[in-house]
mmCIF file of N, CA and C in Angstrom:
data_model
loop_
_atom_site.group_PDB
_atom_site.id
_atom_site.type_symbol
_atom_site.label_atom_id
_atom_site.label_comp_id
_atom_site.label_asym_id
_atom_site.label_seq_id
_atom_site.Cartn_x
_atom_site.Cartn_y
_atom_site.Cartn_z
ATOM 1 N N UNK A 1 -8.751 -0.539 -45.861
ATOM 2 C CA UNK A 1 -7.429 -0.297 -46.498
ATOM 3 C C UNK A 1 -7.756 1.208 -46.828
ATOM 4 N N UNK A 2 -8.773 1.917 -47.117
ATOM 5 C CA UNK A 2 -8.683 3.211 -47.218
ATOM 6 C C UNK A 2 -8.495 3.956 -45.942
ATOM 7 N N UNK A 3 -8.805 3.649 -44.916
ATOM 8 C CA UNK A 3 -8.506 4.544 -43.461
ATOM 9 C C UNK A 3 -7.236 4.187 -43.142
ATOM 10 N N UNK A 4 -6.383 2.844 -43.439
ATOM 11 C CA UNK A 4 -4.887 2.639 -43.148
ATOM 12 C C UNK A 4 -4.333 3.515 -43.915
ATOM 13 N N UNK A 5 -4.607 3.778 -45.152
ATOM 14 C CA UNK A 5 -3.748 4.495 -45.956
ATOM 15 C C UNK A 5 -3.912 6.125 -45.638
ATOM 16 N N UNK A 6 -5.089 6.464 -45.076
ATOM 17 C CA UNK A 6 -5.366 7.876 -44.820
ATOM 18 C C UNK A 6 -4.602 8.065 -43.552
ATOM 19 N N UNK A 7 -4.588 7.250 -42.495
ATOM 20 C CA UNK A 7 -3.833 7.260 -41.249
ATOM 21 C C UNK A 7 -2.150 7.251 -41.573
ATOM 22 N N UNK A 8 -1.790 6.365 -42.542
ATOM 23 C CA UNK A 8 -0.434 6.659 -42.661
ATOM 24 C C UNK A 8 -0.017 7.798 -43.199
ATOM 25 N N UNK A 9 -0.810 8.497 -44.030
ATOM 26 C CA UNK A 9 -0.373 9.776 -44.556
ATOM 27 C C UNK A 9 -0.221 10.804 -43.517
ATOM 28 N N UNK A 10 -0.882 10.688 -42.532
ATOM 29 C CA UNK A 10 -0.686 11.497 -41.268
ATOM 30 C C UNK A 10 0.954 11.558 -40.888
ATOM 31 N N UNK A 11 1.734 10.607 -40.964
ATOM 32 C CA UNK A 11 2.922 10.450 -40.715
ATOM 33 C C UNK A 11 4.117 10.624 -41.863
ATOM 34 N N UNK A 12 3.310 11.144 -42.876
ATOM 35 C CA UNK A 12 4.349 11.604 -44.134
ATOM 36 C C UNK A 12 5.139 12.789 -43.816
ATOM 37 N N UNK A 13 6.453 12.760 -44.077
ATOM 38 C CA UNK A 13 7.402 13.740 -43.837
ATOM 39 C C UNK A 13 7.139 14.914 -44.384
ATOM 40 N N UNK A 14 6.438 15.060 -45.518
ATOM 41 C CA UNK A 14 6.249 16.072 -46.581
ATOM 42 C C UNK A 14 5.086 16.993 -46.183
ATOM 43 N N UNK A 15 4.043 16.201 -45.236
ATOM 44 C CA UNK A 15 2.829 17.076 -44.944
ATOM 45 C C UNK A 15 2.988 18.340 -44.244
ATOM 46 N N UNK A 16 4.111 18.735 -43.431
ATOM 47 C CA UNK A 16 4.002 20.014 -42.832
ATOM 48 C C UNK A 16 4.529 21.138 -44.110
ATOM 49 N N UNK A 17 5.127 20.495 -45.195
ATOM 50 C CA UNK A 17 5.345 21.682 -46.314
ATOM 51 C C UNK A 17 4.594 21.826 -47.304
ATOM 52 N N UNK A 18 3.449 20.821 -47.314
ATOM 53 C CA UNK A 18 2.586 20.624 -48.653
ATOM 54 C C UNK A 18 1.514 22.017 -48.580
ATOM 55 N N UNK A 19 1.312 22.415 -49.688
ATOM 56 C CA UNK A 19 0.146 23.531 -49.821
ATOM 57 C C UNK A 19 -1.209 23.229 -50.000
ATOM 58 N N UNK A 20 -1.332 21.955 -49.757
ATOM 59 C CA UNK A 20 -2.790 21.466 -49.709
ATOM 60 C C UNK A 20 -3.189 20.908 -48.586
ATOM 61 N N UNK A 21 -2.754 21.638 -47.287
ATOM 62 C CA UNK A 21 -3.232 21.146 -46.032
ATOM 63 C C UNK A 21 -4.677 21.536 -45.883
ATOM 64 N N UNK A 22 -5.145 22.311 -46.373
ATOM 65 C CA UNK A 22 -6.799 22.604 -46.129
ATOM 66 C C UNK A 22 -7.554 21.217 -46.892
ATOM 67 N N UNK A 23 -6.832 20.954 -47.965
ATOM 68 C CA UNK A 23 -7.755 19.815 -48.729
ATOM 69 C C UNK A 23 -7.563 18.671 -47.713
ATOM 70 N N UNK A 24 -6.246 18.252 -47.378
ATOM 71 C CA UNK A 24 -6.195 17.079 -46.369
ATOM 72 C C UNK A 24 -6.955 17.165 -45.306
ATOM 73 N N UNK A 25 -7.065 18.391 -44.642
ATOM 74 C CA UNK A 25 -7.768 18.254 -43.341
ATOM 75 C C UNK A 25 -9.356 18.123 -43.729
ATOM 76 N N UNK A 26 -9.762 18.627 -44.876
ATOM 77 C CA UNK A 26 -11.152 18.310 -45.404
ATOM 78 C C UNK A 26 -11.424 16.835 -45.467
ATOM 79 N N UNK A 27 -10.492 16.143 -46.104
ATOM 80 C CA UNK A 27 -10.512 14.805 -46.569
ATOM 81 C C UNK A 27 -10.573 14.021 -45.047
ATOM 82 N N UNK A 28 -9.783 14.457 -44.206
ATOM 83 C CA UNK A 28 -9.729 13.951 -42.718
ATOM 84 C C UNK A 28 -11.057 14.328 -42.031
ATOM 85 N N UNK A 29 -11.836 15.334 -42.287
ATOM 86 C CA UNK A 29 -13.078 15.609 -41.530
ATOM 87 C C UNK A 29 -14.087 14.621 -42.105
ATOM 88 N N UNK A 30 -14.181 14.675 -43.549
ATOM 89 C CA UNK A 30 -15.313 13.867 -43.952
ATOM 90 C C UNK A 30 -15.172 12.471 -43.740
ATOM 91 N N UNK A 31 -14.014 11.966 -43.646
ATOM 92 C CA UNK A 31 -13.657 10.529 -43.329
ATOM 93 C C UNK A 31 -14.245 10.302 -41.926
ATOM 94 N N UNK A 32 -13.733 11.066 -40.966
ATOM 95 C CA UNK A 32 -14.218 10.864 -39.592
ATOM 96 C C UNK A 32 -15.575 11.071 -39.441
ATOM 97 N N UNK A 33 -16.089 11.885 -40.258
ATOM 98 C CA UNK A 33 -17.720 12.165 -40.219
ATOM 99 C C UNK A 33 -18.402 10.970 -40.618
ATOM 100 N N UNK A 34 -17.861 10.366 -41.576
ATOM 101 C CA UNK A 34 -18.813 9.372 -42.373
ATOM 102 C C UNK A 34 -18.308 7.786 -41.732
ATOM 103 N N UNK A 35 -17.360 7.687 -40.762
ATOM 104 C CA UNK A 35 -16.942 6.158 -40.512
ATOM 105 C C UNK A 35 -17.745 6.066 -39.240
ATOM 106 N N UNK A 36 -18.177 4.481 -39.495
ATOM 107 C CA UNK A 36 -18.946 4.225 -38.105
ATOM 108 C C UNK A 36 -18.371 3.443 -37.062
ATOM 109 N N UNK A 37 -16.913 3.204 -37.252
ATOM 110 C CA UNK A 37 -16.134 2.794 -36.222
ATOM 111 C C UNK A 37 -15.622 3.911 -35.280
ATOM 112 N N UNK A 38 -16.069 3.738 -34.124
ATOM 113 C CA UNK A 38 -15.898 4.714 -33.115
ATOM 114 C C UNK A 38 -14.729 4.764 -32.703
ATOM 115 N N UNK A 39 -13.882 3.602 -32.564
ATOM 116 C CA UNK A 39 -12.528 3.290 -31.998
ATOM 117 C C UNK A 39 -11.637 4.003 -32.930
ATOM 118 N N UNK A 40 -11.854 3.893 -34.522
ATOM 119 C CA UNK A 40 -11.047 4.493 -35.451
ATOM 120 C C UNK A 40 -10.991 5.884 -35.591
ATOM 121 N N UNK A 41 -12.163 6.700 -35.135
ATOM 122 C CA UNK A 41 -12.422 7.973 -35.402
ATOM 123 C C UNK A 41 -11.444 8.246 -34.010
ATOM 124 N N UNK A 42 -11.709 7.856 -32.906
ATOM 125 C CA UNK A 42 -11.061 8.234 -31.652
ATOM 126 C C UNK A 42 -9.433 8.119 -32.006
ATOM 127 N N UNK A 43 -9.028 7.182 -32.738
ATOM 128 C CA UNK A 43 -7.364 6.829 -33.155
ATOM 129 C C UNK A 43 -7.262 8.291 -34.025
ATOM 130 N N UNK A 44 -8.127 8.505 -34.910
ATOM 131 C CA UNK A 44 -7.566 9.751 -35.533
ATOM 132 C C UNK A 44 -7.601 10.907 -35.029
ATOM 133 N N UNK A 45 -8.584 11.054 -34.125
ATOM 134 C CA UNK A 45 -8.501 12.254 -33.302
ATOM 135 C C UNK A 45 -7.260 12.496 -32.363
ATOM 136 N N UNK A 46 -6.848 11.357 -31.817
ATOM 137 C CA UNK A 46 -5.717 11.329 -30.955
ATOM 138 C C UNK A 46 -4.659 11.515 -31.828
ATOM 139 N N UNK A 47 -4.554 10.878 -33.049
ATOM 140 C CA UNK A 47 -3.032 11.144 -33.716
ATOM 141 C C UNK A 47 -3.102 12.549 -34.153
ATOM 142 N N UNK A 48 -4.289 13.109 -34.952
ATOM 143 C CA UNK A 48 -4.403 14.664 -35.009
ATOM 144 C C UNK A 48 -3.704 15.524 -34.107
ATOM 145 N N UNK A 49 -4.284 15.225 -32.801
ATOM 146 C CA UNK A 49 -3.804 16.263 -31.683
ATOM 147 C C UNK A 49 -2.069 15.844 -31.323
ATOM 148 N N UNK A 50 -1.703 14.801 -31.689
ATOM 149 C CA UNK A 50 -0.204 14.466 -31.216
ATOM 150 C C UNK A 50 0.500 15.389 -32.450
ATOM 151 N N UNK A 51 0.092 15.335 -33.913
ATOM 152 C CA UNK A 51 0.784 15.562 -34.871
ATOM 153 C C UNK A 51 0.873 17.221 -34.938
ATOM 154 N N UNK A 52 -0.109 17.729 -34.401
ATOM 155 C CA UNK A 52 -0.357 19.038 -34.250
ATOM 156 C C UNK A 52 0.544 19.956 -33.782
ATOM 157 N N UNK A 53 1.481 19.495 -32.713
ATOM 158 C CA UNK A 53 2.171 20.113 -32.072
ATOM 159 C C UNK A 53 3.564 20.099 -32.860
ATOM 160 N N UNK A 54 3.701 19.440 -34.091
ATOM 161 C CA UNK A 54 4.941 19.595 -34.925
ATOM 162 C C UNK A 54 4.616 19.791 -36.351
ATOM 163 N N UNK A 55 3.632 20.428 -36.394
ATOM 164 C CA UNK A 55 3.040 21.037 -37.691
ATOM 165 C C UNK A 55 3.021 22.529 -37.822
ATOM 166 N N UNK A 56 2.721 23.359 -38.637
ATOM 167 C CA UNK A 56 2.777 24.845 -38.720
ATOM 168 C C UNK A 56 1.358 25.151 -37.866
ATOM 169 N N UNK A 57 1.298 26.386 -37.668
ATOM 170 C CA UNK A 57 0.240 26.824 -36.785
ATOM 171 C C UNK A 57 -0.867 26.760 -37.580
ATOM 172 N N UNK A 58 -1.022 26.720 -38.951
ATOM 173 C CA UNK A 58 -2.276 27.060 -39.566
ATOM 174 C C UNK A 58 -2.732 25.527 -39.732
ATOM 175 N N UNK A 59 -1.824 24.579 -39.686
ATOM 176 C CA UNK A 59 -2.321 23.121 -39.391
ATOM 177 C C UNK A 59 -3.164 22.809 -38.121
ATOM 178 N N UNK A 60 -2.151 23.172 -37.209
ATOM 179 C CA UNK A 60 -2.642 23.019 -35.797
ATOM 180 C C UNK A 60 -4.097 23.493 -35.574
ATOM 181 N N UNK A 61 -4.459 24.753 -35.906
ATOM 182 C CA UNK A 61 -5.743 25.579 -35.934
ATOM 183 C C UNK A 61 -6.635 24.981 -36.455
ATOM 184 N N UNK A 62 -6.352 24.331 -37.835
ATOM 185 C CA UNK A 62 -7.257 23.581 -38.751
ATOM 186 C C UNK A 62 -7.846 22.346 -38.078
ATOM 187 N N UNK A 63 -6.769 21.750 -37.395
ATOM 188 C CA UNK A 63 -7.056 20.374 -36.695
ATOM 189 C C UNK A 63 -7.912 20.555 -35.469
ATOM 190 N N UNK A 64 -7.756 21.622 -34.668
ATOM 191 C CA UNK A 64 -8.358 21.853 -33.510
ATOM 192 C C UNK A 64 -9.882 22.260 -33.872
ATOM 193 N N UNK A 65 -10.138 23.115 -34.882
ATOM 194 C CA UNK A 65 -11.338 23.067 -35.509
ATOM 195 C C UNK A 65 -12.385 22.055 -36.095
ATOM 196 N N UNK A 66 -11.489 21.327 -36.707
ATOM 197 C CA UNK A 66 -11.877 20.111 -37.495
ATOM 198 C C UNK A 66 -12.308 18.980 -36.282
ATOM 199 N N UNK A 67 -11.406 18.972 -35.191
ATOM 200 C CA UNK A 67 -11.875 17.938 -33.836
ATOM 201 C C UNK A 67 -13.015 18.463 -33.336
ATOM 202 N N UNK A 68 -13.254 19.906 -33.125
ATOM 203 C CA UNK A 68 -14.327 20.473 -32.554
ATOM 204 C C UNK A 68 -15.516 20.350 -33.267
ATOM 205 N N UNK A 69 -15.518 20.268 -34.526
ATOM 206 C CA UNK A 69 -16.808 19.932 -35.350
ATOM 207 C C UNK A 69 -17.062 18.320 -35.290
ATOM 208 N N UNK A 70 -16.059 17.489 -35.207
ATOM 209 C CA UNK A 70 -16.383 16.243 -35.148
ATOM 210 C C UNK A 70 -16.947 15.856 -33.815
ATOM 211 N N UNK A 71 -16.156 16.458 -32.706
ATOM 212 C CA UNK A 71 -17.017 16.190 -31.235
ATOM 213 C C UNK A 71 -18.243 16.818 -31.136
ATOM 214 N N UNK A 72 -18.647 17.688 -31.765
ATOM 215 C CA UNK A 72 -19.965 18.335 -31.855
ATOM 216 C C UNK A 72 -20.938 17.527 -32.471
ATOM 217 N N UNK A 73 -20.665 16.476 -33.621
ATOM 218 C CA UNK A 73 -21.461 15.925 -34.133
ATOM 219 C C UNK A 73 -21.463 14.350 -33.532
ATOM 220 N N UNK A 74 -20.429 13.900 -32.967
ATOM 221 C CA UNK A 74 -20.107 12.818 -32.627
ATOM 222 C C UNK A 74 -19.825 12.621 -30.986
ATOM 223 N N UNK A 75 -20.498 12.979 -30.079
ATOM 224 C CA UNK A 75 -19.679 13.209 -28.631
ATOM 225 C C UNK A 75 -18.959 12.138 -28.217
ATOM 226 N N UNK A 76 -19.103 11.007 -28.602
ATOM 227 C CA UNK A 76 -18.226 9.796 -28.091
ATOM 228 C C UNK A 76 -17.089 10.132 -28.338
ATOM 229 N N UNK A 77 -16.792 10.857 -29.415
ATOM 230 C CA UNK A 77 -15.321 11.020 -29.841
ATOM 231 C C UNK A 77 -14.723 11.946 -28.825
ATOM 232 N N UNK A 78 -15.467 12.979 -28.064
ATOM 233 C CA UNK A 78 -14.834 13.886 -27.066
ATOM 234 C C UNK A 78 -14.240 12.824 -25.827
ATOM 235 N N UNK A 79 -14.572 11.797 -25.624
ATOM 236 C CA UNK A 79 -14.129 11.121 -24.422
ATOM 237 C C UNK A 79 -12.625 10.901 -24.634
ATOM 238 N N UNK A 80 -12.114 10.998 -25.657
ATOM 239 C CA UNK A 80 -10.802 10.511 -25.983
ATOM 240 C C UNK A 80 -9.857 11.956 -25.409
ATOM 241 N N UNK A 81 -10.613 13.307 -25.345
ATOM 242 C CA UNK A 81 -9.843 14.206 -25.024
ATOM 243 C C UNK A 81 -9.835 14.336 -23.519
ATOM 244 N N UNK A 82 -10.738 13.833 -22.871
ATOM 245 C CA UNK A 82 -10.694 13.826 -21.536
ATOM 246 C C UNK A 82 -9.833 13.023 -20.732
ATOM 247 N N UNK A 83 -9.511 12.018 -21.505
ATOM 248 C CA UNK A 83 -8.577 10.861 -21.123
ATOM 249 C C UNK A 83 -7.207 11.265 -20.898
#
């Protein structure tokens, strides 16, 4: 339920204009780091890469940095980037 709500928030239309992008990315990072389900973490990574193209540059840079940190800690997530 928690992850479903968090994933749905990635589709929120107001996400691009919010002033809390840093807090949101921190929440995503902590959630991805703590999740034991590799497929779900990969889905979050894929969705973050997809929506970064439609977001402001500060969000895109933060998302790429976040994914780099997650891939460093969880190498199995990096396989989604090479596909």
